[in-house]
CSV table of C-alpha atoms in Angstrom, one decimal:
chain,number,residue,atom,x,y,z
A,1,MET,CA,-8.1,19.3,23.9
A,2,ALA,CA,-11.0,22.1,22.1
A,3,ASN,CA,-11.8,19.2,19.3
A,4,LYS,CA,-12.7,15.9,20.1
A,5,LEU,CA,-11.5,13.0,18.0
A,6,VAL,CA,-13.4,10.9,15.7
A,7,LEU,CA,-12.9,8.5,13.8
A,8,HIS,CA,-15.3,6.3,11.7
A,9,GLY,CA,-14.4,2.5,11.3
A,10,LEU,CA,-15.7,0.1,9.5
A,11,SER,CA,-17.1,-3.4,11.1
A,12,HIS,CA,-14.5,-6.1,11.2
A,13,SER,CA,-11.9,-4.6,9.1
A,14,ARG,CA,-8.4,-2.9,9.5
A,15,SER,CA,-9.8,0.0,11.8
A,16,LEU,CA,-9.5,-1.7,15.1
A,17,ARG,CA,-5.5,-0.8,14.2
A,18,ILE,CA,-6.4,2.6,15.2
A,19,VAL,CA,-9.3,1.8,17.4
A,20,TRP,CA,-6.0,0.7,19.2
A,21,LEU,CA,-3.6,3.0,18.7
A,22,LEU,CA,-6.0,5.6,20.0
A,23,GLU,CA,-6.5,3.2,22.8
A,24,LEU,CA,-2.5,3.4,23.3
A,25,LEU,CA,-2.5,7.0,23.7
A,26,GLY,CA,-4.7,7.2,26.0
A,27,LEU,CA,-6.7,9.8,23.8
A,28,ASP,CA,-10.9,10.9,24.1
A,29,TYR,CA,-12.4,9.9,20.7
A,30,GLN,CA,-15.9,9.2,19.5
A,31,LEU,CA,-16.5,6.2,17.7
A,32,ILE,CA,-18.5,6.1,14.3
A,33,GLN,CA,-18.5,2.2,13.1
A,34,HIS,CA,-20.1,2.2,10.3
A,35,GLN,CA,-21.5,-2.0,8.4
A,36,ARG,CA,-20.2,-3.1,5.8
A,37,GLU,CA,-23.1,-3.8,3.0
A,38,LYS,CA,-23.3,-7.2,2.2
A,39,THR,CA,-21.1,-7.2,-0.8
A,40,LEU,CA,-18.5,-6.8,2.1
A,41,PHE,CA,-17.7,-3.4,0.8
A,42,ALA,CA,-17.8,-0.3,2.5
A,43,PRO,CA,-21.1,1.5,2.6
A,44,GLU,CA,-22.6,4.7,1.4
A,45,SER,CA,-22.7,6.3,5.0
A,46,LEU,CA,-18.8,6.5,4.9
A,47,LYS,CA,-18.8,8.4,1.7
A,48,ASN,CA,-20.1,11.1,3.3
A,49,ILE,CA,-17.4,11.5,5.0
A,50,PHE,CA,-14.5,11.1,2.8
A,51,PRO,CA,-15.4,10.4,-1.9
A,52,LEU,CA,-14.3,7.0,-1.4
A,53,GLY,CA,-16.2,5.6,1.4
A,54,LYS,CA,-13.1,3.5,2.6
A,55,ALA,CA,-12.6,3.1,6.5
A,56,PRO,CA,-11.2,4.6,8.4
A,57,ILE,CA,-11.3,7.7,8.4
A,58,LEU,CA,-10.1,10.4,11.5
A,59,GLN,CA,-11.3,13.5,11.3
A,60,ASP,CA,-9.9,15.9,13.6
A,61,GLY,CA,-10.9,19.4,13.4
A,62,GLU,CA,-10.2,20.8,9.7
A,63,LEU,CA,-8.3,17.8,9.3
A,64,THR,CA,-10.5,14.7,7.1
A,65,LEU,CA,-7.7,12.1,6.5
A,66,ALA,CA,-7.8,9.0,4.6
A,67,GLU,CA,-5.2,6.3,4.7
A,68,SER,CA,-4.3,4.1,7.9
A,69,GLY,CA,-0.5,3.9,7.5
A,70,ALA,CA,-1.0,8.5,7.8
A,71,ILE,CA,-3.6,8.5,10.2
A,72,VAL,CA,-1.0,6.6,12.7
A,73,ASP,CA,1.6,8.4,11.6
A,74,TYR,CA,-0.7,11.8,12.0
A,75,LEU,CA,-1.6,10.6,15.8
A,76,ILE,CA,1.5,9.4,17.1
A,77,GLN,CA,3.7,12.4,15.9
A,78,THR,CA,0.9,14.5,16.9
A,79,TYR,CA,-0.2,13.7,20.2
A,80,GLY,CA,2.6,10.7,20.8
A,81,ASN,CA,4.7,13.4,23.0
A,82,GLY,CA,7.5,11.1,21.5
A,83,HIS,CA,6.5,7.4,22.5
A,84,PHE,CA,5.0,4.7,19.9
A,85,MET,CA,7.8,5.6,17.7
A,86,PRO,CA,11.7,6.4,17.3
A,87,LYS,CA,13.4,9.3,17.7
A,88,LYS,CA,13.5,11.7,14.0
A,89,GLU,CA,17.1,12.2,14.5
A,90,GLY,CA,17.7,8.6,14.4
A,91,VAL,CA,18.0,9.2,11.4
A,92,GLN,CA,18.2,5.2,10.7
A,93,HIS,CA,15.9,3.7,12.8
A,94,TYR,CA,12.7,6.9,12.3
A,95,TRP,CA,13.2,5.5,8.1
A,96,GLN,CA,12.9,2.1,8.7
A,97,TYR,CA,9.8,3.0,11.3
A,98,GLN,CA,8.7,5.0,8.0
A,99,ARG,CA,9.2,1.9,6.1
A,100,TRP,CA,6.9,-0.8,8.1
A,101,LEU,CA,4.3,1.7,7.6
A,102,HIS,CA,4.1,1.5,4.0
A,103,TYR,CA,5.1,-1.6,4.2
A,104,ALA,CA,2.1,-3.1,5.6
A,105,GLU,CA,-0.3,-1.8,3.0
A,106,ALA,CA,1.4,-1.6,0.3
A,107,SER,CA,3.4,-4.5,0.2
A,108,LEU,CA,2.0,-7.5,2.0
A,109,MET,CA,-1.7,-6.9,2.6
A,110,PRO,CA,-1.9,-7.1,-1.7
A,111,PHE,CA,-1.1,-10.8,-1.7
A,112,ILE,CA,-4.0,-11.3,1.1
A,113,LEU,CA,-6.4,-9.5,-0.6
A,114,MET,CA,-5.8,-10.8,-3.9
A,115,GLY,CA,-6.0,-14.3,-2.1
A,116,LEU,CA,-9.4,-13.3,-0.4
A,117,VAL,CA,-10.7,-12.6,-4.0
A,118,PHE,CA,-9.2,-16.0,-5.2
A,119,SER,CA,-11.3,-17.8,-2.8
A,120,LYS,CA,-14.4,-15.8,-3.4
A,121,ILE,CA,-13.9,-16.9,-6.7
A,122,GLU,CA,-14.5,-20.7,-5.4
A,123,GLN,CA,-17.1,-20.0,-3.5
A,124,VAL,CA,-19.3,-18.2,-6.5
A,125,LYS,CA,-22.6,-19.8,-6.7
A,126,GLN,CA,-22.0,-21.0,-10.8
A,127,PRO,CA,-22.9,-24.1,-12.1
A,128,PHE,CA,-21.4,-27.4,-11.9
A,129,PHE,CA,-19.3,-27.9,-14.8
A,130,VAL,CA,-17.2,-24.3,-14.0
A,131,ARG,CA,-17.2,-24.7,-10.2
A,132,PRO,CA,-13.9,-27.5,-10.5
A,133,ILE,CA,-12.0,-25.3,-13.1
A,134,ALA,CA,-12.6,-22.2,-11.1
A,135,LYS,CA,-11.8,-24.3,-7.9
A,136,LYS,CA,-8.3,-25.4,-10.4
A,137,ILE,CA,-7.5,-21.5,-11.1
A,138,SER,CA,-7.5,-20.5,-7.4
A,139,GLN,CA,-5.3,-22.8,-6.3
A,140,LYS,CA,-2.8,-22.5,-9.0
A,141,THR,CA,-2.6,-19.0,-8.6
A,142,HIS,CA,-2.2,-19.7,-4.9
A,143,SER,CA,0.2,-22.2,-5.7
A,144,THR,CA,2.6,-20.7,-8.0
A,145,PHE,CA,2.1,-16.8,-7.6
A,146,LEU,CA,1.1,-16.3,-4.0
A,147,ASN,CA,2.4,-18.6,-1.5
A,148,PRO,CA,6.0,-18.3,-2.1
A,149,GLN,CA,5.4,-14.2,-1.7
A,150,VAL,CA,2.7,-15.4,1.7
A,151,GLN,CA,5.9,-17.1,2.3
A,152,LEU,CA,8.9,-15.1,1.7
A,153,HIS,CA,7.4,-12.0,3.4
A,154,LEU,CA,6.5,-14.3,6.7
A,155,SER,CA,9.9,-15.4,6.5
A,156,HIS,CA,11.1,-11.9,6.4
A,157,ILE,CA,9.1,-10.1,9.5
A,158,ASN,CA,9.9,-13.6,11.0
A,159,GLN,CA,13.9,-13.5,11.3
A,160,VAL,CA,12.9,-9.1,12.0
A,161,LEU,CA,10.8,-10.2,14.9
A,162,GLY,CA,13.2,-12.8,16.5
A,163,GLU,CA,15.5,-9.2,17.0
A,164,ASN,CA,13.2,-7.5,19.0
A,165,LYS,CA,10.2,-7.8,21.5
A,166,TRP,CA,8.1,-5.6,18.7
A,167,LEU,CA,9.2,-4.6,15.3
A,168,MET,CA,11.3,-1.3,16.0
A,169,GLY,CA,12.9,-2.5,19.7
A,170,ASP,CA,11.2,-3.5,23.0
A,171,GLU,CA,8.9,-0.9,22.7
A,172,ILE,CA,5.7,-1.0,20.7
A,173,THR,CA,5.2,1.3,18.1
A,174,GLY,CA,3.1,2.2,15.2
A,175,ALA,CA,5.1,0.3,13.4
A,176,ASP,CA,3.4,-2.7,15.0
A,177,VAL,CA,0.2,-1.3,15.0
A,178,MET,CA,0.2,-0.8,11.2
A,179,LEU,CA,1.5,-4.9,10.7
A,180,SER,CA,-0.8,-6.8,13.2
A,181,PHE,CA,-4.2,-6.3,10.8
A,182,PRO,CA,-2.2,-8.1,7.4
A,183,LEU,CA,-0.9,-11.2,10.1
A,184,GLN,CA,-4.1,-11.5,11.4
A,185,ALA,CA,-5.2,-11.5,8.3
A,186,VAL,CA,-2.6,-14.4,7.1
A,187,HIS,CA,-2.9,-16.5,10.5
A,188,LEU,CA,-6.4,-17.1,9.0
A,189,ARG,CA,-5.7,-18.1,5.6
A,190,TYR,CA,-1.5,-20.1,6.1
A,191,ASP,CA,-0.3,-22.3,8.4
A,192,ILE,CA,2.4,-20.2,10.4
A,193,SER,CA,3.4,-23.2,12.8
A,194,SER,CA,6.8,-22.6,11.0
A,195,PHE,CA,7.1,-18.5,12.4
A,196,ALA,CA,7.7,-19.1,16.0
A,197,ASN,CA,8.1,-15.4,16.4
A,198,ILE,CA,5.1,-14.4,14.4
A,199,GLN,CA,3.2,-16.9,16.6
A,200,ARG,CA,4.6,-15.2,19.9
A,201,TYR,CA,4.3,-11.9,18.6
A,202,LEU,CA,0.5,-12.0,17.4
A,203,ALA,CA,0.2,-13.4,21.1
A,204,GLN,CA,1.8,-10.5,22.6
A,205,ILE,CA,-0.7,-8.2,20.8
A,206,GLU,CA,-3.8,-10.0,22.1
A,207,GLN,CA,-2.5,-9.6,25.4
A,208,ASP,CA,-1.6,-5.8,25.3
A,209,SER,CA,-4.4,-4.1,27.1
A,210,ALA,CA,-4.9,-1.2,25.0
A,211,TYR,CA,-5.5,-4.1,21.8
A,212,ASN,CA,-8.2,-5.8,23.9
A,213,ARG,CA,-10.2,-2.3,25.7
A,214,ALA,CA,-10.2,-1.8,21.7
A,215,VAL,CA,-11.8,-5.5,20.7
A,216,GLU,CA,-14.4,-4.4,23.2
A,217,LYS,CA,-15.6,-1.3,21.6
A,218,ALA,CA,-15.5,-2.0,17.8
A,219,GLY,CA,-15.4,-5.8,17.5
A,220,LYS,CA,-12.6,-8.0,16.5
A,221,PRO,CA,-10.6,-7.4,13.3
A,222,LEU,CA,-11.2,-10.7,11.3
A,223,ASN,CA,-15.4,-11.6,10.6
A,224,ASN,CA,-14.0,-15.2,11.5
A,225,SER,CA,-11.2,-14.5,14.8
B,1,MET,CA,28.0,14.5,-0.2
B,2,ALA,CA,30.4,12.0,1.5
B,3,ASN,CA,27.6,8.7,0.0
B,4,LYS,CA,27.1,8.8,-3.1
B,5,LEU,CA,23.3,7.4,-3.4
B,6,VAL,CA,22.6,4.3,-5.1
B,7,LEU,CA,19.0,3.2,-6.2
B,8,HIS,CA,18.9,-0.8,-6.9
B,9,GLY,CA,15.6,-0.3,-9.7
B,10,LEU,CA,14.1,-2.4,-11.9
B,11,SER,CA,14.0,-2.9,-15.6
B,12,HIS,CA,9.9,-1.4,-16.1
B,13,SER,CA,9.0,-1.0,-13.3
B,14,ARG,CA,8.0,1.6,-10.4
B,15,SER,CA,11.0,2.2,-9.6
B,16,LEU,CA,11.2,5.0,-12.3
B,17,ARG,CA,9.3,7.1,-10.0
B,18,ILE,CA,12.4,7.3,-7.4
B,19,VAL,CA,14.9,7.8,-10.7
B,20,TRP,CA,12.3,10.7,-11.9
B,21,LEU,CA,12.5,11.9,-8.1
B,22,LEU,CA,16.5,11.4,-7.8
B,23,GLU,CA,16.4,14.0,-11.8
B,24,LEU,CA,14.2,16.6,-9.9
B,25,LEU,CA,16.1,16.9,-7.0
B,26,GLY,CA,19.3,16.9,-8.8
B,27,LEU,CA,21.3,14.3,-6.7
B,28,ASP,CA,24.0,12.8,-7.7
B,29,TYR,CA,23.3,9.1,-7.4
B,30,GLN,CA,24.4,5.8,-9.5
B,31,LEU,CA,21.2,3.6,-11.0
B,32,ILE,CA,21.8,-0.4,-10.3
B,33,GLN,CA,19.0,-1.5,-12.8
B,34,HIS,CA,18.6,-5.2,-12.9
B,35,GLN,CA,16.3,-6.8,-14.5
B,36,ARG,CA,13.5,-8.5,-13.7
B,37,GLU,CA,13.1,-13.2,-14.6
B,38,LYS,CA,11.5,-14.7,-17.1
B,39,THR,CA,8.4,-14.8,-14.7
B,40,LEU,CA,8.5,-11.0,-13.6
B,41,PHE,CA,9.3,-11.5,-10.3
B,42,ALA,CA,12.3,-10.0,-9.2
B,43,PRO,CA,16.0,-11.6,-9.6
B,44,GLU,CA,17.7,-13.2,-6.7
B,45,SER,CA,20.5,-10.7,-7.2
B,46,LEU,CA,18.1,-7.9,-5.6
B,47,LYS,CA,17.6,-10.4,-2.8
B,48,ASN,CA,21.5,-9.7,-2.0
B,49,ILE,CA,20.6,-5.9,-1.3
B,50,PHE,CA,17.3,-6.6,0.6
B,51,PRO,CA,15.7,-9.9,1.8
B,52,LEU,CA,12.4,-9.4,0.2
B,53,GLY,CA,14.6,-8.8,-3.7
B,54,LYS,CA,11.6,-6.0,-4.4
B,55,ALA,CA,12.8,-2.6,-5.7
B,56,PRO,CA,13.5,-0.1,-5.3
B,57,ILE,CA,16.0,0.0,-3.1
B,58,LEU,CA,17.4,2.6,-2.1
B,59,GLN,CA,21.1,2.6,-0.2
B,60,ASP,CA,22.6,6.5,1.3
B,61,GLY,CA,25.7,5.4,3.3
B,62,GLU,CA,24.0,3.2,6.1
B,63,LEU,CA,20.7,3.0,5.2
B,64,THR,CA,19.4,0.7,3.6
B,65,LEU,CA,15.8,2.2,2.5
B,66,ALA,CA,12.8,-0.6,0.6
B,67,GLU,CA,9.0,1.1,0.5
B,68,SER,CA,8.8,3.6,-2.8
B,69,GLY,CA,6.3,5.8,-0.7
B,70,ALA,CA,9.2,6.3,1.9
B,71,ILE,CA,11.8,6.3,-0.1
B,72,VAL,CA,10.2,9.9,-1.9
B,73,ASP,CA,9.8,10.8,1.2
B,74,TYR,CA,13.1,10.1,2.6
B,75,LEU,CA,14.9,11.5,-0.3
B,76,ILE,CA,12.5,14.6,-0.1
B,77,GLN,CA,13.1,15.3,3.4
B,78,THR,CA,17.1,15.1,3.6
B,79,TYR,CA,17.1,16.7,0.3
B,80,GLY,CA,14.6,18.9,-0.7
B,81,ASN,CA,15.4,22.0,0.9
B,82,GLY,CA,11.7,22.6,1.6
B,83,HIS,CA,10.5,21.7,-2.1
B,84,PHE,CA,8.6,19.2,-3.6
B,85,MET,CA,6.8,18.9,-0.2
B,86,PRO,CA,4.0,21.2,1.2
B,87,LYS,CA,5.2,23.0,4.5
B,88,LYS,CA,5.5,21.0,8.0
B,89,GLU,CA,3.7,24.3,9.9
B,90,GLY,CA,1.0,23.8,7.1
B,91,VAL,CA,-0.9,20.4,8.5
B,92,GLN,CA,-3.8,20.4,6.8
B,93,HIS,CA,-1.9,20.4,3.5
B,94,TYR,CA,0.8,18.2,5.2
B,95,TRP,CA,-1.0,15.6,6.5
B,96,GLN,CA,-2.8,15.3,3.4
B,97,TYR,CA,0.2,14.6,1.6
B,98,GLN,CA,1.4,12.4,3.7
B,99,ARG,CA,-2.1,10.7,2.7
B,100,TRP,CA,-1.3,10.8,-0.7
B,101,LEU,CA,2.6,8.6,-0.1
B,102,HIS,CA,0.1,6.0,1.5
B,103,TYR,CA,-2.6,6.0,-0.8
B,104,ALA,CA,-1.1,5.3,-4.5
B,105,GLU,CA,0.2,1.6,-2.9
B,106,ALA,CA,-1.7,0.9,-0.4
B,107,SER,CA,-4.8,1.7,-2.2
B,108,LEU,CA,-4.6,2.7,-5.4
B,109,MET,CA,-1.9,-0.5,-6.5
B,110,PRO,CA,-4.1,-3.3,-5.1
B,111,PHE,CA,-6.3,-3.0,-8.0
B,112,ILE,CA,-4.4,-2.9,-10.6
B,113,LEU,CA,-2.2,-5.6,-9.7
B,114,MET,CA,-5.1,-7.8,-9.4
B,115,GLY,CA,-6.4,-7.2,-12.4
B,116,LEU,CA,-3.2,-7.6,-14.0
B,117,VAL,CA,-3.4,-11.1,-12.4
B,118,PHE,CA,-6.5,-11.8,-13.3
B,119,SER,CA,-5.8,-10.7,-17.3
B,120,LYS,CA,-2.9,-12.8,-17.5
B,121,ILE,CA,-5.0,-16.3,-16.0
B,122,GLU,CA,-6.7,-15.4,-19.6
B,123,GLN,CA,-3.8,-15.8,-21.3
B,124,VAL,CA,-2.1,-19.4,-19.5
B,125,LYS,CA,-1.5,-21.9,-21.7
B,126,GLN,CA,-4.3,-23.9,-21.0
B,127,PRO,CA,-6.6,-26.9,-22.4
B,128,PHE,CA,-9.2,-25.5,-24.5
B,129,PHE,CA,-12.3,-25.7,-22.8
B,130,VAL,CA,-10.9,-24.1,-19.7
B,131,ARG,CA,-9.4,-21.0,-21.8
B,132,PRO,CA,-13.4,-19.8,-21.8
B,133,ILE,CA,-13.9,-20.7,-18.4
B,134,ALA,CA,-11.3,-18.5,-17.0
B,135,LYS,CA,-12.3,-16.2,-19.3
B,136,LYS,CA,-15.4,-15.8,-18.2
B,137,ILE,CA,-13.8,-15.6,-14.5
B,138,SER,CA,-11.6,-13.0,-15.0
B,139,GLN,CA,-14.5,-11.1,-16.8
B,140,LYS,CA,-16.6,-11.3,-13.9
B,141,THR,CA,-14.3,-10.1,-11.9
B,142,HIS,CA,-13.5,-6.9,-13.6
B,143,SER,CA,-17.1,-6.2,-14.1
B,144,THR,CA,-18.6,-7.2,-10.7
B,145,PHE,CA,-15.4,-6.0,-8.6
B,146,LEU,CA,-12.3,-5.1,-10.0
B,147,ASN,CA,-13.5,-1.8,-13.1
B,148,PRO,CA,-16.6,0.1,-10.4
B,149,GLN,CA,-13.3,0.5,-7.1
B,150,VAL,CA,-11.0,1.8,-10.3
B,151,GLN,CA,-13.5,3.7,-11.5
B,152,LEU,CA,-13.9,5.2,-8.5
B,153,HIS,CA,-10.4,6.5,-7.3
B,154,LEU,CA,-10.3,7.5,-11.2
B,155,SER,CA,-13.7,10.2,-9.8
B,156,HIS,CA,-11.7,11.4,-7.2
B,157,ILE,CA,-8.6,11.7,-8.4
B,158,ASN,CA,-9.7,13.4,-11.3
B,159,GLN,CA,-11.7,15.9,-9.4
B,160,VAL,CA,-8.7,16.4,-6.8
B,161,LEU,CA,-6.8,17.4,-9.9
B,162,GLY,CA,-9.5,19.6,-11.3
B,163,GLU,CA,-8.3,22.3,-8.5
B,164,ASN,CA,-4.6,22.3,-9.6
B,165,LYS,CA,-2.0,21.7,-11.4
B,166,TRP,CA,-0.8,19.3,-10.1
B,167,LEU,CA,-1.8,17.2,-7.0
B,168,MET,CA,-0.9,19.7,-4.1
B,169,GLY,CA,-1.4,22.5,-6.0
B,170,ASP,CA,0.8,24.5,-8.5
B,171,GLU,CA,3.7,23.0,-7.7
B,172,ILE,CA,4.6,19.0,-8.3
B,173,THR,CA,5.5,16.9,-5.0
B,174,GLY,CA,6.7,13.3,-4.0
B,175,ALA,CA,2.2,12.8,-3.8
B,176,ASP,CA,2.8,13.7,-7.8
B,177,VAL,CA,5.8,10.9,-8.3
B,178,MET,CA,4.0,8.3,-6.6
B,179,LEU,CA,0.5,8.8,-8.1
B,180,SER,CA,2.0,8.6,-12.2
B,181,PHE,CA,3.3,4.8,-11.7
B,182,PRO,CA,-0.3,3.7,-10.7
B,183,LEU,CA,-2.1,6.4,-13.0
B,184,GLN,CA,0.1,4.9,-15.9
B,185,ALA,CA,-0.7,1.7,-15.3
B,186,VAL,CA,-4.8,2.5,-14.8
B,187,HIS,CA,-4.0,4.3,-18.5
B,188,LEU,CA,-2.4,1.4,-20.5
B,189,ARG,CA,-5.5,-0.8,-19.6
B,190,TYR,CA,-8.7,1.2,-18.8
B,191,ASP,CA,-9.9,4.0,-21.5
B,192,ILE,CA,-9.4,7.1,-19.1
B,193,SER,CA,-11.3,9.6,-21.7
B,194,SER,CA,-13.9,10.4,-19.5
B,195,PHE,CA,-10.9,12.0,-17.2
B,196,ALA,CA,-10.2,14.7,-18.9
B,197,ASN,CA,-8.0,15.7,-15.8
B,198,ILE,CA,-6.2,12.5,-15.4
B,199,GLN,CA,-5.6,13.4,-19.1
B,200,ARG,CA,-4.1,16.1,-18.7
B,201,TYR,CA,-1.9,15.1,-15.8
B,202,LEU,CA,-0.1,12.1,-17.9
B,203,ALA,CA,0.7,14.5,-20.6
B,204,GLN,CA,2.3,16.8,-18.0
B,205,ILE,CA,4.3,13.9,-16.3
B,206,GLU,CA,4.8,12.9,-19.8
B,207,GLN,CA,6.8,16.7,-20.2
B,208,ASP,CA,8.5,17.3,-17.2
B,209,SER,CA,12.7,17.6,-18.7
B,210,ALA,CA,13.2,15.8,-15.1
B,211,TYR,CA,11.0,12.9,-16.0
B,212,ASN,CA,11.9,12.4,-19.3
B,213,ARG,CA,15.5,12.5,-18.4
B,214,ALA,CA,14.7,9.5,-16.2
B,215,VAL,CA,13.3,7.8,-19.3
B,216,GLU,CA,16.2,7.5,-20.8
B,217,LYS,CA,18.6,6.1,-18.2
B,218,ALA,CA,15.8,3.8,-16.6
B,219,GLY,CA,13.4,2.8,-19.7
B,220,LYS,CA,9.9,3.6,-19.5
B,221,PRO,CA,7.9,2.6,-16.2
B,222,LEU,CA,5.7,0.1,-18.2
B,223,ASN,CA,6.1,-2.3,-21.0
B,224,ASN,CA,3.8,-1.3,-23.7
B,225,SER,CA,4.1,2.1,-23.3
């Protein structure tokens, strides 16, 4: 390979997915792990690579690519030798795969991110008479909006995972790589005991040897996992 | 065409993008416009089409496809005759296009959605002593977290739009279709007077004849626009 792949990652983040995929693909790559600022925002060092300063960013020769979903799609289509994705000729299967690549960040993650922001509000240092109200607002947003949405998504995913070992069938694909992080984040904050297939799936990910090599190199995806 | 395309949309929503694209492609399609519940959630009628009950949903023969980004990609790759997307052989350009297809919902929309939820909190009926605190919490979340993020994204988009008429060059592509809705939503709630290229771009969208046919059939994308 003429150009060594370079992945700019961020500690304890969704970037781990791309490290996992690079390990699944058995590619030679350089991992540059950036550290989060105290604010939990991505650091300035990442803005030198890409204007938004978000991780992950993949560099492959002339190409500097952002967006986890696009990076997963690129790596598999470029280096996968037909593995880790459904064949394009199987239109139905191929487009459901593309749907999952978008789904993870576009439909599932926003609720998880929002839940995190509301929980932060409860923890912020504030006058004693504000704290109970902040807590109540957060709890009400969770109970009336966020929790029902997350339950709806988990039911759907749990049902799909009842049909196959991995999202798209017997073999792991980029769709599983994409869905791993939001489900791990859900697991940290929600009770998933009634979703047996999701539990099995998360355990399956943790048993994957490429996943374990990725964690060894980049650290766990979530701070408290 | 053997199977007529069916688009399940939702009034005043991002679904308009797909109507716009169908008009751009000059395709024959049936639009089934679902109505929002009073809660602003998607209605049960959509759950009969797809378990999550989210719009848009595209039906094309055997295929039932969710996720705006995947639907845009599918329609253009299937019916675009090489238009509305960069050539696949131009690797660099093609993958930046894919990056924008993901970006609109995965990176930009979550901040806009979150801003909307926080603004709702200010409006909810609540005891007189709660309201000012709710307002303060919302304002602080906006000033310390949401606004800086939105500004960062707008600066980036404004810079990119300074280079070309449309995101990917002289010709409109699926990337523009995807970015239209989040930018329209931003415009409704943020001052974009310092982002001249974004203003020009939004005006350009409103002048597009296919866009206007879409609005005529499906209504405006946002309730108050």
